[in-house]
mmCIF file of C-alpha atoms in Angstrom:
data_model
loop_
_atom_site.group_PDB
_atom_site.id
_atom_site.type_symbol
_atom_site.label_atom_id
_atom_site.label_comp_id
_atom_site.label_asym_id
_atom_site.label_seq_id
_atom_site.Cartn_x
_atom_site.Cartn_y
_atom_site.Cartn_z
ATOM 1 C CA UNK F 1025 13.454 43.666 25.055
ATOM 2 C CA UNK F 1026 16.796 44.239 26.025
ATOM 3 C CA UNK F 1027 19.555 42.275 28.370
ATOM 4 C CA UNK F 1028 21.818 43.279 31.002
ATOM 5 C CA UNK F 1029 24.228 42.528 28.687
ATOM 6 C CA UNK F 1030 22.706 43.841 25.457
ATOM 7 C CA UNK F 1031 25.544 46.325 23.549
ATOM 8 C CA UNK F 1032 23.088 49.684 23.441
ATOM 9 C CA UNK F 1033 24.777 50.040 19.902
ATOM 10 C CA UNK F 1034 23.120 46.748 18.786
ATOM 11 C CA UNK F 1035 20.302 48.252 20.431
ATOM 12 C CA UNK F 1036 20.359 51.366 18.440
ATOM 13 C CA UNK F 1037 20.926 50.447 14.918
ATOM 14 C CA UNK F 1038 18.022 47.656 15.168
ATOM 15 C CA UNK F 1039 15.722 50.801 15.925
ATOM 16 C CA UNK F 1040 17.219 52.863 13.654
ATOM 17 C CA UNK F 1041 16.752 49.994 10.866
ATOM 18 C CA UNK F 1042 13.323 49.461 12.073
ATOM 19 C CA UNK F 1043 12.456 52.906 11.733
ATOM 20 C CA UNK F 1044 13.558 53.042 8.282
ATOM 21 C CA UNK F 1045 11.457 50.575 7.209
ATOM 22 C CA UNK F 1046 8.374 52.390 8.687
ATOM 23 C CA UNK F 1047 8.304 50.580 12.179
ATOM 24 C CA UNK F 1048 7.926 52.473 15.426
ATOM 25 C CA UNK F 1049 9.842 50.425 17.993
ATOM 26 C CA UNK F 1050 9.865 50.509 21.280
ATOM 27 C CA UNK F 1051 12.474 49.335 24.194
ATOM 28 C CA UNK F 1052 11.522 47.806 27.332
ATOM 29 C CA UNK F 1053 13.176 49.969 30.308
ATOM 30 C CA UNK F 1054 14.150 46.329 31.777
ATOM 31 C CA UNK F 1055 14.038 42.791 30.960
ATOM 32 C CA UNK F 1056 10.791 40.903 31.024
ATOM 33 C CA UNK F 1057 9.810 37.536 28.745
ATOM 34 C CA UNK F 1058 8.056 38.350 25.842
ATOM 35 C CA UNK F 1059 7.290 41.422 23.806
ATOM 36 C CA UNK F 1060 4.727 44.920 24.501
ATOM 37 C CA UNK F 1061 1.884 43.848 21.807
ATOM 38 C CA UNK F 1062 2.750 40.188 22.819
ATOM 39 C CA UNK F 1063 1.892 40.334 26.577
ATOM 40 C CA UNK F 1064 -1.137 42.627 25.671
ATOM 41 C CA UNK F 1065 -2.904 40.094 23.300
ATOM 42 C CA UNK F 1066 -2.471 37.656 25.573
ATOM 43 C CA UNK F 1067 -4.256 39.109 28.833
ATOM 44 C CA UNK F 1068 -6.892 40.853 25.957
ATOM 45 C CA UNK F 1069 -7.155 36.847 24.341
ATOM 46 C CA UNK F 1070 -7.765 35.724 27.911
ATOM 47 C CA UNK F 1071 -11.072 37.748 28.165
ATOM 48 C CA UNK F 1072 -12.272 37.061 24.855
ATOM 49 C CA UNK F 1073 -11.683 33.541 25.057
ATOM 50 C CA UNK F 1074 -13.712 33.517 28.687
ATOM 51 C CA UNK F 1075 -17.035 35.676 26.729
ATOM 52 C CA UNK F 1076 -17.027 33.182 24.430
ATOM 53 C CA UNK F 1077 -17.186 30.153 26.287
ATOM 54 C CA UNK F 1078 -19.584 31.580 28.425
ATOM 55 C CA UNK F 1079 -21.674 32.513 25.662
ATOM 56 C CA UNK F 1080 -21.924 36.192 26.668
ATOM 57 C CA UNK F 1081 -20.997 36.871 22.594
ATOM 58 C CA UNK F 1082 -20.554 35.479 19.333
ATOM 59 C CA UNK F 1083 -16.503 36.106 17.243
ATOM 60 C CA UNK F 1084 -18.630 38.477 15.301
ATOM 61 C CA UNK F 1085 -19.568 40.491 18.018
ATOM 62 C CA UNK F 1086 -17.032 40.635 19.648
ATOM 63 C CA UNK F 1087 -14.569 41.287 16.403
ATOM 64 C CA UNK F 1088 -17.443 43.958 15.510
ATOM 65 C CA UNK F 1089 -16.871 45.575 19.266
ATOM 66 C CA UNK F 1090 -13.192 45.528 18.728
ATOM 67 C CA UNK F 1091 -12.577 46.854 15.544
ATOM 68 C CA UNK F 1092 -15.545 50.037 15.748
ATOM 69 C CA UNK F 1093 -15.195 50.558 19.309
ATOM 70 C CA UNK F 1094 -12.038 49.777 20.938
ATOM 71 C CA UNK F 1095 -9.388 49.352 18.079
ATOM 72 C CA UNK F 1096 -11.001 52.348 16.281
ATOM 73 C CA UNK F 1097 -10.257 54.189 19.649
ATOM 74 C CA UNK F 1098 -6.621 52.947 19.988
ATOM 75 C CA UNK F 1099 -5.482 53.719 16.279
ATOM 76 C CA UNK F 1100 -5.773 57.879 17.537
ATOM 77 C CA UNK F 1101 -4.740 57.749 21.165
ATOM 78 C CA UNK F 1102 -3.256 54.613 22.446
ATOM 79 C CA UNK F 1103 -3.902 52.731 24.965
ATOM 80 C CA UNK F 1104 -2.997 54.671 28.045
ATOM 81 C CA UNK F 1105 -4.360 58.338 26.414
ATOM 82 C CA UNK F 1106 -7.608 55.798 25.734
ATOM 83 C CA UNK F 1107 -7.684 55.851 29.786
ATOM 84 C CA UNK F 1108 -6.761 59.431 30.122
ATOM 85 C CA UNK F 1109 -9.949 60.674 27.755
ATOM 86 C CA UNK F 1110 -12.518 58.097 30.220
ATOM 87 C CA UNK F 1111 -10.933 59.083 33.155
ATOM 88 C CA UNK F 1112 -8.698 57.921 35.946
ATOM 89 C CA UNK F 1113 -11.061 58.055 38.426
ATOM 90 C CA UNK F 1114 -13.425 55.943 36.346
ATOM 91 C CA UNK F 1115 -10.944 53.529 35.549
ATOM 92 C CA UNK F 1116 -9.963 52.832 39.264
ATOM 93 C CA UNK F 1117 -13.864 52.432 40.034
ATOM 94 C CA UNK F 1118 -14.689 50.321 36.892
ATOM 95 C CA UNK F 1119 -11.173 48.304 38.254
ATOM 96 C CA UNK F 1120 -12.143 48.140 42.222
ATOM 97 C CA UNK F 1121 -15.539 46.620 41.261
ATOM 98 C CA UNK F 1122 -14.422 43.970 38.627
ATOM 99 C CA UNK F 1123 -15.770 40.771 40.647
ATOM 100 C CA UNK F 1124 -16.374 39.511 37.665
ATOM 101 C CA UNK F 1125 -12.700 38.969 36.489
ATOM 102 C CA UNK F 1126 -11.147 36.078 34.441
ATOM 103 C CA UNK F 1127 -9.108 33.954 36.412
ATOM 104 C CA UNK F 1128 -4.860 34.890 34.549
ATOM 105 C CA UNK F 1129 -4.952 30.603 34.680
ATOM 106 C CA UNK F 1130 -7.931 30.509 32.541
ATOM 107 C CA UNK F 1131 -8.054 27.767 30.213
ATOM 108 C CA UNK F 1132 -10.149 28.523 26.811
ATOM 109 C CA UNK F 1133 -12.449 25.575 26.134
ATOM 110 C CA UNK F 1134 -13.539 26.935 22.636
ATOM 111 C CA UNK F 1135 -9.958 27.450 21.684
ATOM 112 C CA UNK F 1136 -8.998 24.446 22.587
ATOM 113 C CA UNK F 1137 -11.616 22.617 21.126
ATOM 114 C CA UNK F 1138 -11.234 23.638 17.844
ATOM 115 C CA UNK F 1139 -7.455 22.972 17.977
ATOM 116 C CA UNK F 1140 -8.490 19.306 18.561
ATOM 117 C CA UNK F 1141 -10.824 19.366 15.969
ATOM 118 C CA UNK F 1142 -7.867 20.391 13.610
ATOM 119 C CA UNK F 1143 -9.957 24.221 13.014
ATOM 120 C CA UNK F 1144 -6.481 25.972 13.318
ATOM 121 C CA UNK F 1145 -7.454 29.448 11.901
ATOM 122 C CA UNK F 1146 -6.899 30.657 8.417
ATOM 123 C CA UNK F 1147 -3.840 27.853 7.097
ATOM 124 C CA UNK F 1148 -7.045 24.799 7.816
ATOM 125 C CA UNK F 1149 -9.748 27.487 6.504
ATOM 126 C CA UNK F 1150 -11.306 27.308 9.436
ATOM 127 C CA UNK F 1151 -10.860 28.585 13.103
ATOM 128 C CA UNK F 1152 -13.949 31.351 14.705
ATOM 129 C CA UNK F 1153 -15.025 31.827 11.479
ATOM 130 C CA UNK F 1154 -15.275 29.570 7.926
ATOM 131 C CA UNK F 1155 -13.483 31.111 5.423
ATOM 132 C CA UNK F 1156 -15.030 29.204 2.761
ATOM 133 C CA UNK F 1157 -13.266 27.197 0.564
ATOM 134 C CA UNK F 1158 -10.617 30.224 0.431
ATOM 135 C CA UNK F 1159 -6.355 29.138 0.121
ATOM 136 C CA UNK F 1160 -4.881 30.880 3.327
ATOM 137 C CA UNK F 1161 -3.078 33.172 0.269
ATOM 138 C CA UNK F 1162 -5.773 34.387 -0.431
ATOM 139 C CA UNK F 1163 -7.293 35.113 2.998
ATOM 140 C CA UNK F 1164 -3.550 37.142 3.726
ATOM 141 C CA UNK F 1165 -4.141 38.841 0.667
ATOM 142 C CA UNK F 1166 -7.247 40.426 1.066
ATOM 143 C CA UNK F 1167 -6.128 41.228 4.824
ATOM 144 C CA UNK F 1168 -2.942 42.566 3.755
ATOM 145 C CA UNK F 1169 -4.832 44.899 1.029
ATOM 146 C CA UNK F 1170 -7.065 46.162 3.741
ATOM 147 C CA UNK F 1171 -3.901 47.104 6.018
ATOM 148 C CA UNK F 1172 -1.635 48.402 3.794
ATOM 149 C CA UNK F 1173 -4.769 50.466 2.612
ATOM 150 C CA UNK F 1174 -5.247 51.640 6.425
ATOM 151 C CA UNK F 1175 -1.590 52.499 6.856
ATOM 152 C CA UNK F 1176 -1.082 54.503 3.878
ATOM 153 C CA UNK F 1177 -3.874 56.758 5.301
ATOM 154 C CA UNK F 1178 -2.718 56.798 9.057
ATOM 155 C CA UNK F 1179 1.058 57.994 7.600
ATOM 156 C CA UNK F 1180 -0.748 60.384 4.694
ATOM 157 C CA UNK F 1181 -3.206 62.499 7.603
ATOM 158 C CA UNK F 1182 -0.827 61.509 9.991
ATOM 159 C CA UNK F 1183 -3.978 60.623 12.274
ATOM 160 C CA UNK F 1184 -2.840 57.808 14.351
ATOM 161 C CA UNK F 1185 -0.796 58.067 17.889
ATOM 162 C CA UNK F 1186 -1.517 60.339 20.948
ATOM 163 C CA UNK F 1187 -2.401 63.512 21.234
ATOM 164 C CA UNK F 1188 0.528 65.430 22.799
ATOM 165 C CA UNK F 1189 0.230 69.433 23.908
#
């Protein structure tokens, strides 16, 4: 996210460094707080948290949902081809008839919770789920392993982005 006053040189060797290191950046067309995947985890969080204190699902399901469903989805077309492929005019029904929505000044109860209970995620070993005992090294580890074994397929079969004609 760039200023009025950011020096678009600044600008462009930060991407270009970025890039080298295997990062594909992207630059805001005008100021706004916060960052892209930022602001998007944050309205996505908002839902989740609201299913779960309503009991509509368990972390598991929902993480199950995510990953094999939507994230699965996401890692070949994005987000906005993701729309594209179901359909505008689906989208703007599915939109107009949301009743149902969460409230942007929801409050988690579940999250908040387990803050005060001191479950903070992986660094107290616990948070939605119990990681059993495990250091939070560990935990990173075996996370890391998985993602640096997804991205070295996503850059070898080049799979992963939209699909541009």
């Amino acid at each position: 996210v760039k200023g009025p006053k950011t020096d678009e040189n600044s600008i462009q060797l930060i991407v270009e460094t970025l890039r080298e290191i295997g990062k594909r950046p992207v630059i805001f067309n005008k100021p706004v707080a916060g960052y892209l995947v930022t602001r998007l985890q944050v309205a996505f969080q908002r839902e989740v948290y609201w299913l779960l204190d309503n009991d509509y699902l368990s972390p598991q399901d929902v993480d199950e949902a995510a990953i094999w469903g939507l994230a699965l989805r996401m890692l070949v077309v994005g987000v906005c081809q993701r729309i594209d492929f179901g359909g505008l005019d689906l989208s703007a029904k599915v939109t107009a008839m949301s009743n149902q929505s969460t409230p942007v000044d929801y409050l988690p109860l579940r999250l908040n919770d387990l803050v005060r209970q001191g479950a903070l995620g992986v660094k107290t070993g616990r948070g939605f789920y119990d990681y059993k005992g495990k250091s939070e090294a560990e935990v990173c580890r075996e996370r890391d392993i998985r993602l640096l074994k997804l991205l070295k397929v996503l850059q070898e079969t080049n799979i992963a982005g939209p699909i541009l004609f």
